[in-house]
Each structure stands twice: as structure tokens, then as C-alpha cells.
Amino acid sequence: MNRVCNSARKTFPPPVLLLLFLLFDVGSSWPATTHLGSVILSWQTCLAVVIGGISLCLTLSGLLTLTGNKTTLNALHPDRTRTLVTEGCYRFSRNPVYAGFVGLHLATALVLGSVAGMLITPLLIFLLTFLHIQVEEAGMQRLFGLQWEQYCKKTPRWFC
């Protein structure tokens, strides 16, 4: 089972998972995407823009905070982490980049009117958690021990 999980992690790193889910959003709303030029600013579109904007800012902020602290961005190698980052958006969530990915997927599904895309959002959360977050957090526990445990006690995995 561990071999299968490792293979899945390498095959589906977080950006690839996001891309696959975005493609699903487009594919599951195909008739609607042909009429995007005539979309009037509805509550759905406005909500999608707000969620998408916040999610993009969250993702970029998380990535910039990691690079600013000279630590790895590569989710496949948590052992290359040099610093436990707890500042910026990492004060509110242990995984702001992944939360941003989920928001970008949800915003895309909303703007395209993909009900199926919205309904599979929990699957994206599950895959990110099972394939990446749990492995990364185990690595952080090994690298940072008590400091990691204290951080986990005060900072949620997602935002709640």
C-alpha cells in the first residue's frame, strides 16, 4: 500500500491535482463554456471572483513566504525543509497553498457553473490531505519535533 501511495504522490503532485480538477470543471460544464462571452455578472460570478482572488492571493502569499524563508516548495521532498515557517498566512493555516488550490478549483467550478465540479471539492481536499499533507506533516514532526507539535496545537490544518 505504501508503494502505491508513493507512486500516486509522485504521479499527482499538488499542482497536477489542481490542474486535473480544473480540467474536470471545464469538461463538466462544457455546454456552458461555449457561452462564457455572454455571462452577465451574476452573484455566482461575483462569488467566484472573490473566492478566486482570495485563493490566488493565499497561494502566492504562501509560496512567497516559503521562498522568503529559503525552504523547499517541493511537496514531494518534505525532508528538504530548512525552516518551520509559522509567519504570514502560515499563522492561520498549516496549508495555505493547498487551501488556495481548493479555492481556485471551487471558484473555477462556480464561474463555469459546474455543479459536478463543486460536488467533487471534498475529493480534492481528501487527495491533498491523504497524498501530501499527511506525509509532509509526518516529515515536519521528524524534523522539528516539539516546535512542530506546538505549532499544530495553535494552527489548524486548513482554516478551521
JSON list of C-alpha atoms in Angstrom, two decimals:
[
{"chain": "A", "resi": 1, "resn": "MET", "atom": "CA", "xyz": [0.00, 0.00, 0.00]},
{"chain": "A", "resi": 2, "resn": "ASN", "atom": "CA", "xyz": [2.83, 2.40, 0.87]},
{"chain": "A", "resi": 3, "resn": "ARG", "atom": "CA", "xyz": [4.39, 1.80, -2.56]},
{"chain": "A", "resi": 4, "resn": "VAL", "atom": "CA", "xyz": [1.07, 2.63, -4.24]},
{"chain": "A", "resi": 5, "resn": "CYS", "atom": "CA", "xyz": [0.73, 5.80, -2.15]},
{"chain": "A", "resi": 6, "resn": "ASN", "atom": "CA", "xyz": [4.28, 6.91, -3.00]},
{"chain": "A", "resi": 7, "resn": "SER", "atom": "CA", "xyz": [3.65, 6.28, -6.68]},
{"chain": "A", "resi": 8, "resn": "ALA", "atom": "CA", "xyz": [0.41, 8.27, -6.53]},
{"chain": "A", "resi": 9, "resn": "ARG", "atom": "CA", "xyz": [2.21, 11.12, -4.72]},
{"chain": "A", "resi": 10, "resn": "LYS", "atom": "CA", "xyz": [4.84, 11.30, -7.46]},
{"chain": "A", "resi": 11, "resn": "THR", "atom": "CA", "xyz": [2.30, 10.98, -10.26]},
{"chain": "A", "resi": 12, "resn": "PHE", "atom": "CA", "xyz": [-0.07, 13.56, -8.79]},
{"chain": "A", "resi": 13, "resn": "PRO", "atom": "CA", "xyz": [1.89, 16.34, -7.07]},
{"chain": "A", "resi": 14, "resn": "PRO", "atom": "CA", "xyz": [-0.39, 19.15, -5.82]},
{"chain": "A", "resi": 15, "resn": "PRO", "atom": "CA", "xyz": [-0.18, 21.37, -8.95]},
{"chain": "A", "resi": 16, "resn": "VAL", "atom": "CA", "xyz": [-1.07, 18.38, -11.14]},
{"chain": "A", "resi": 17, "resn": "LEU", "atom": "CA", "xyz": [-4.04, 17.54, -8.90]},
{"chain": "A", "resi": 18, "resn": "LEU", "atom": "CA", "xyz": [-5.23, 21.14, -9.19]},
{"chain": "A", "resi": 19, "resn": "LEU", "atom": "CA", "xyz": [-4.85, 21.10, -12.98]},
{"chain": "A", "resi": 20, "resn": "LEU", "atom": "CA", "xyz": [-6.79, 17.83, -13.26]},
{"chain": "A", "resi": 21, "resn": "PHE", "atom": "CA", "xyz": [-9.61, 19.22, -11.14]},
{"chain": "A", "resi": 22, "resn": "LEU", "atom": "CA", "xyz": [-9.69, 22.45, -13.18]},
{"chain": "A", "resi": 23, "resn": "LEU", "atom": "CA", "xyz": [-9.89, 20.40, -16.37]},
{"chain": "A", "resi": 24, "resn": "PHE", "atom": "CA", "xyz": [-12.74, 18.42, -14.81]},
{"chain": "A", "resi": 25, "resn": "ASP", "atom": "CA", "xyz": [-14.51, 21.71, -14.04]},
{"chain": "A", "resi": 26, "resn": "VAL", "atom": "CA", "xyz": [-14.21, 22.77, -17.67]},
{"chain": "A", "resi": 27, "resn": "GLY", "atom": "CA", "xyz": [-15.22, 19.37, -19.01]},
{"chain": "A", "resi": 28, "resn": "SER", "atom": "CA", "xyz": [-18.19, 19.00, -16.70]},
{"chain": "A", "resi": 29, "resn": "SER", "atom": "CA", "xyz": [-19.53, 22.37, -17.78]},
{"chain": "A", "resi": 30, "resn": "TRP", "atom": "CA", "xyz": [-18.75, 22.06, -21.48]},
{"chain": "A", "resi": 31, "resn": "PRO", "atom": "CA", "xyz": [-22.04, 23.41, -22.88]},
{"chain": "A", "resi": 32, "resn": "ALA", "atom": "CA", "xyz": [-21.83, 26.41, -20.54]},
{"chain": "A", "resi": 33, "resn": "THR", "atom": "CA", "xyz": [-18.24, 27.25, -21.52]},
{"chain": "A", "resi": 34, "resn": "THR", "atom": "CA", "xyz": [-19.34, 27.96, -25.09]},
{"chain": "A", "resi": 35, "resn": "HIS", "atom": "CA", "xyz": [-21.47, 30.83, -23.78]},
{"chain": "A", "resi": 36, "resn": "LEU", "atom": "CA", "xyz": [-18.92, 32.46, -21.46]},
{"chain": "A", "resi": 37, "resn": "GLY", "atom": "CA", "xyz": [-18.76, 35.58, -23.61]},
{"chain": "A", "resi": 38, "resn": "SER", "atom": "CA", "xyz": [-22.35, 36.37, -22.74]},
{"chain": "A", "resi": 39, "resn": "VAL", "atom": "CA", "xyz": [-22.05, 35.79, -18.99]},
{"chain": "A", "resi": 40, "resn": "ILE", "atom": "CA", "xyz": [-23.67, 38.61, -17.04]},
{"chain": "A", "resi": 41, "resn": "LEU", "atom": "CA", "xyz": [-22.18, 39.45, -13.67]},
{"chain": "A", "resi": 42, "resn": "SER", "atom": "CA", "xyz": [-24.36, 37.25, -11.52]},
{"chain": "A", "resi": 43, "resn": "TRP", "atom": "CA", "xyz": [-23.98, 36.53, -7.81]},
{"chain": "A", "resi": 44, "resn": "GLN", "atom": "CA", "xyz": [-22.33, 33.27, -8.86]},
{"chain": "A", "resi": 45, "resn": "THR", "atom": "CA", "xyz": [-19.71, 35.05, -10.96]},
{"chain": "A", "resi": 46, "resn": "CYS", "atom": "CA", "xyz": [-19.09, 37.68, -8.28]},
{"chain": "A", "resi": 47, "resn": "LEU", "atom": "CA", "xyz": [-18.68, 34.99, -5.63]},
{"chain": "A", "resi": 48, "resn": "ALA", "atom": "CA", "xyz": [-16.30, 33.07, -7.91]},
{"chain": "A", "resi": 49, "resn": "VAL", "atom": "CA", "xyz": [-14.19, 36.19, -8.47]},
{"chain": "A", "resi": 50, "resn": "VAL", "atom": "CA", "xyz": [-13.99, 36.88, -4.73]},
{"chain": "A", "resi": 51, "resn": "ILE", "atom": "CA", "xyz": [-13.13, 33.25, -3.86]},
{"chain": "A", "resi": 52, "resn": "GLY", "atom": "CA", "xyz": [-10.68, 33.03, -6.76]},
{"chain": "A", "resi": 53, "resn": "GLY", "atom": "CA", "xyz": [-8.98, 36.31, -5.87]},
{"chain": "A", "resi": 54, "resn": "ILE", "atom": "CA", "xyz": [-8.59, 35.41, -2.21]},
{"chain": "A", "resi": 55, "resn": "SER", "atom": "CA", "xyz": [-7.39, 31.92, -3.14]},
{"chain": "A", "resi": 56, "resn": "LEU", "atom": "CA", "xyz": [-4.83, 33.23, -5.62]},
{"chain": "A", "resi": 57, "resn": "CYS", "atom": "CA", "xyz": [-3.52, 35.72, -3.05]},
{"chain": "A", "resi": 58, "resn": "LEU", "atom": "CA", "xyz": [-3.37, 32.97, -0.44]},
{"chain": "A", "resi": 59, "resn": "THR", "atom": "CA", "xyz": [-1.49, 30.60, -2.75]},
{"chain": "A", "resi": 60, "resn": "LEU", "atom": "CA", "xyz": [1.02, 33.24, -3.87]},
{"chain": "A", "resi": 61, "resn": "SER", "atom": "CA", "xyz": [1.48, 34.55, -0.34]},
{"chain": "A", "resi": 62, "resn": "GLY", "atom": "CA", "xyz": [2.17, 31.04, 0.94]},
{"chain": "A", "resi": 63, "resn": "LEU", "atom": "CA", "xyz": [4.68, 30.31, -1.82]},
{"chain": "A", "resi": 64, "resn": "LEU", "atom": "CA", "xyz": [6.44, 33.66, -1.39]},
{"chain": "A", "resi": 65, "resn": "THR", "atom": "CA", "xyz": [6.64, 33.15, 2.38]},
{"chain": "A", "resi": 66, "resn": "LEU", "atom": "CA", "xyz": [8.27, 29.76, 1.85]},
{"chain": "A", "resi": 67, "resn": "THR", "atom": "CA", "xyz": [10.79, 31.08, -0.68]},
{"chain": "A", "resi": 68, "resn": "GLY", "atom": "CA", "xyz": [11.48, 34.10, 1.54]},
{"chain": "A", "resi": 69, "resn": "ASN", "atom": "CA", "xyz": [12.43, 31.68, 4.30]},
{"chain": "A", "resi": 70, "resn": "LYS", "atom": "CA", "xyz": [14.65, 29.74, 1.88]},
{"chain": "A", "resi": 71, "resn": "THR", "atom": "CA", "xyz": [12.80, 26.47, 2.31]},
{"chain": "A", "resi": 72, "resn": "THR", "atom": "CA", "xyz": [11.57, 23.97, -0.25]},
{"chain": "A", "resi": 73, "resn": "LEU", "atom": "CA", "xyz": [8.43, 24.34, -2.34]},
{"chain": "A", "resi": 74, "resn": "ASN", "atom": "CA", "xyz": [8.62, 20.72, -3.46]},
{"chain": "A", "resi": 75, "resn": "ALA", "atom": "CA", "xyz": [5.82, 18.78, -1.78]},
{"chain": "A", "resi": 76, "resn": "LEU", "atom": "CA", "xyz": [7.47, 15.50, -2.80]},
{"chain": "A", "resi": 77, "resn": "HIS", "atom": "CA", "xyz": [10.51, 16.23, -0.61]},
{"chain": "A", "resi": 78, "resn": "PRO", "atom": "CA", "xyz": [9.44, 17.50, 2.81]},
{"chain": "A", "resi": 79, "resn": "ASP", "atom": "CA", "xyz": [12.82, 16.31, 4.10]},
{"chain": "A", "resi": 80, "resn": "ARG", "atom": "CA", "xyz": [14.42, 19.25, 2.27]},
{"chain": "A", "resi": 81, "resn": "THR", "atom": "CA", "xyz": [12.62, 21.72, 4.52]},
{"chain": "A", "resi": 82, "resn": "ARG", "atom": "CA", "xyz": [15.11, 24.02, 6.25]},
{"chain": "A", "resi": 83, "resn": "THR", "atom": "CA", "xyz": [12.81, 26.15, 8.39]},
{"chain": "A", "resi": 84, "resn": "LEU", "atom": "CA", "xyz": [9.47, 25.70, 10.09]},
{"chain": "A", "resi": 85, "resn": "VAL", "atom": "CA", "xyz": [7.52, 28.62, 8.63]},
{"chain": "A", "resi": 86, "resn": "THR", "atom": "CA", "xyz": [4.89, 29.96, 11.03]},
{"chain": "A", "resi": 87, "resn": "GLU", "atom": "CA", "xyz": [4.59, 33.56, 9.87]},
{"chain": "A", "resi": 88, "resn": "GLY", "atom": "CA", "xyz": [2.38, 35.33, 7.37]},
{"chain": "A", "resi": 89, "resn": "CYS", "atom": "CA", "xyz": [-0.54, 33.21, 6.18]},
{"chain": "A", "resi": 90, "resn": "TYR", "atom": "CA", "xyz": [1.03, 30.24, 7.99]},
{"chain": "A", "resi": 91, "resn": "ARG", "atom": "CA", "xyz": [-0.19, 31.81, 11.26]},
{"chain": "A", "resi": 92, "resn": "PHE", "atom": "CA", "xyz": [-3.76, 30.95, 10.25]},
{"chain": "A", "resi": 93, "resn": "SER", "atom": "CA", "xyz": [-3.32, 27.65, 8.41]},
{"chain": "A", "resi": 94, "resn": "ARG", "atom": "CA", "xyz": [-0.63, 25.00, 8.18]},
{"chain": "A", "resi": 95, "resn": "ASN", "atom": "CA", "xyz": [-1.51, 24.58, 4.50]},
{"chain": "A", "resi": 96, "resn": "PRO", "atom": "CA", "xyz": [-2.46, 27.94, 2.95]},
{"chain": "A", "resi": 97, "resn": "VAL", "atom": "CA", "xyz": [-1.18, 26.96, -0.50]},
{"chain": "A", "resi": 98, "resn": "TYR", "atom": "CA", "xyz": [-3.37, 23.86, -0.57]},
{"chain": "A", "resi": 99, "resn": "ALA", "atom": "CA", "xyz": [-6.32, 25.84, 0.79]},
{"chain": "A", "resi": 100, "resn": "GLY", "atom": "CA", "xyz": [-5.71, 28.28, -2.06]},
{"chain": "A", "resi": 101, "resn": "PHE", "atom": "CA", "xyz": [-5.70, 25.40, -4.55]},
{"chain": "A", "resi": 102, "resn": "VAL", "atom": "CA", "xyz": [-9.07, 24.22, -3.24]},
{"chain": "A", "resi": 103, "resn": "GLY", "atom": "CA", "xyz": [-10.43, 27.76, -3.51]},
{"chain": "A", "resi": 104, "resn": "LEU", "atom": "CA", "xyz": [-9.17, 28.13, -7.09]},
{"chain": "A", "resi": 105, "resn": "HIS", "atom": "CA", "xyz": [-10.87, 24.88, -8.04]},
{"chain": "A", "resi": 106, "resn": "LEU", "atom": "CA", "xyz": [-14.11, 25.92, -6.35]},
{"chain": "A", "resi": 107, "resn": "ALA", "atom": "CA", "xyz": [-14.04, 29.37, -7.98]},
{"chain": "A", "resi": 108, "resn": "THR", "atom": "CA", "xyz": [-13.50, 27.81, -11.40]},
{"chain": "A", "resi": 109, "resn": "ALA", "atom": "CA", "xyz": [-16.38, 25.38, -10.86]},
{"chain": "A", "resi": 110, "resn": "LEU", "atom": "CA", "xyz": [-18.60, 28.28, -9.76]},
{"chain": "A", "resi": 111, "resn": "VAL", "atom": "CA", "xyz": [-17.80, 30.58, -12.66]},
{"chain": "A", "resi": 112, "resn": "LEU", "atom": "CA", "xyz": [-18.31, 27.74, -15.14]},
{"chain": "A", "resi": 113, "resn": "GLY", "atom": "CA", "xyz": [-21.50, 26.60, -13.44]},
{"chain": "A", "resi": 114, "resn": "SER", "atom": "CA", "xyz": [-20.09, 23.11, -12.92]},
{"chain": "A", "resi": 115, "resn": "VAL", "atom": "CA", "xyz": [-22.22, 21.52, -10.23]},
{"chain": "A", "resi": 116, "resn": "ALA", "atom": "CA", "xyz": [-20.18, 18.31, -10.60]},
{"chain": "A", "resi": 117, "resn": "GLY", "atom": "CA", "xyz": [-17.02, 20.35, -10.05]},
{"chain": "A", "resi": 118, "resn": "MET", "atom": "CA", "xyz": [-18.41, 21.84, -6.87]},
{"chain": "A", "resi": 119, "resn": "LEU", "atom": "CA", "xyz": [-19.52, 18.42, -5.66]},
{"chain": "A", "resi": 120, "resn": "ILE", "atom": "CA", "xyz": [-16.06, 16.85, -6.08]},
{"chain": "A", "resi": 121, "resn": "THR", "atom": "CA", "xyz": [-14.35, 19.52, -3.99]},
{"chain": "A", "resi": 122, "resn": "PRO", "atom": "CA", "xyz": [-14.23, 17.17, -0.97]},
{"chain": "A", "resi": 123, "resn": "LEU", "atom": "CA", "xyz": [-12.36, 14.67, -3.17]},
{"chain": "A", "resi": 124, "resn": "LEU", "atom": "CA", "xyz": [-9.66, 17.26, -3.88]},
{"chain": "A", "resi": 125, "resn": "ILE", "atom": "CA", "xyz": [-9.39, 18.01, -0.15]},
{"chain": "A", "resi": 126, "resn": "PHE", "atom": "CA", "xyz": [-9.13, 14.29, 0.60]},
{"chain": "A", "resi": 127, "resn": "LEU", "atom": "CA", "xyz": [-6.46, 13.68, -2.06]},
{"chain": "A", "resi": 128, "resn": "LEU", "atom": "CA", "xyz": [-4.36, 16.65, -0.97]},
{"chain": "A", "resi": 129, "resn": "THR", "atom": "CA", "xyz": [-4.64, 15.54, 2.66]},
{"chain": "A", "resi": 130, "resn": "PHE", "atom": "CA", "xyz": [-4.02, 11.83, 2.10]},
{"chain": "A", "resi": 131, "resn": "LEU", "atom": "CA", "xyz": [-1.33, 12.01, -0.60]},
{"chain": "A", "resi": 132, "resn": "HIS", "atom": "CA", "xyz": [0.55, 15.11, 0.52]},
{"chain": "A", "resi": 133, "resn": "ILE", "atom": "CA", "xyz": [-0.37, 16.83, 3.76]},
{"chain": "A", "resi": 134, "resn": "GLN", "atom": "CA", "xyz": [-0.16, 13.76, 6.00]},
{"chain": "A", "resi": 135, "resn": "VAL", "atom": "CA", "xyz": [3.23, 12.83, 4.53]},
{"chain": "A", "resi": 136, "resn": "GLU", "atom": "CA", "xyz": [4.52, 16.38, 4.80]},
{"chain": "A", "resi": 137, "resn": "GLU", "atom": "CA", "xyz": [3.30, 16.72, 8.37]},
{"chain": "A", "resi": 138, "resn": "ALA", "atom": "CA", "xyz": [4.99, 13.46, 9.37]},
{"chain": "A", "resi": 139, "resn": "GLY", "atom": "CA", "xyz": [8.20, 14.89, 7.90]},
{"chain": "A", "resi": 140, "resn": "MET", "atom": "CA", "xyz": [7.77, 18.13, 9.82]},
{"chain": "A", "resi": 141, "resn": "GLN", "atom": "CA", "xyz": [7.23, 16.14, 13.02]},
{"chain": "A", "resi": 142, "resn": "ARG", "atom": "CA", "xyz": [10.52, 14.28, 12.44]},
{"chain": "A", "resi": 143, "resn": "LEU", "atom": "CA", "xyz": [12.42, 17.47, 11.58]},
{"chain": "A", "resi": 144, "resn": "PHE", "atom": "CA", "xyz": [11.02, 19.89, 14.15]},
{"chain": "A", "resi": 145, "resn": "GLY", "atom": "CA", "xyz": [9.60, 17.72, 16.98]},
{"chain": "A", "resi": 146, "resn": "LEU", "atom": "CA", "xyz": [8.26, 19.80, 19.85]},
{"chain": "A", "resi": 147, "resn": "GLN", "atom": "CA", "xyz": [8.30, 23.02, 17.83]},
{"chain": "A", "resi": 148, "resn": "TRP", "atom": "CA", "xyz": [6.03, 21.32, 15.25]},
{"chain": "A", "resi": 149, "resn": "GLU", "atom": "CA", "xyz": [3.70, 19.96, 17.94]},
{"chain": "A", "resi": 150, "resn": "GLN", "atom": "CA", "xyz": [3.29, 23.43, 19.46]},
{"chain": "A", "resi": 151, "resn": "TYR", "atom": "CA", "xyz": [2.60, 24.92, 16.05]},
{"chain": "A", "resi": 152, "resn": "CYS", "atom": "CA", "xyz": [-0.05, 22.25, 15.35]},
{"chain": "A", "resi": 153, "resn": "LYS", "atom": "CA", "xyz": [-1.81, 22.96, 18.64]},
{"chain": "A", "resi": 154, "resn": "LYS", "atom": "CA", "xyz": [-2.37, 26.61, 17.79]},
{"chain": "A", "resi": 155, "resn": "THR", "atom": "CA", "xyz": [-2.71, 26.46, 13.98]},
{"chain": "A", "resi": 156, "resn": "PRO", "atom": "CA", "xyz": [-5.35, 24.41, 12.15]},
{"chain": "A", "resi": 157, "resn": "ARG", "atom": "CA", "xyz": [-4.50, 22.23, 9.17]},
{"chain": "A", "resi": 158, "resn": "TRP", "atom": "CA", "xyz": [-6.89, 24.15, 6.93]},
{"chain": "A", "resi": 159, "resn": "PHE", "atom": "CA", "xyz": [-8.59, 27.21, 8.45]},
{"chain": "A", "resi": 160, "resn": "CYS", "atom": "CA", "xyz": [-10.90, 25.55, 10.92]}
]
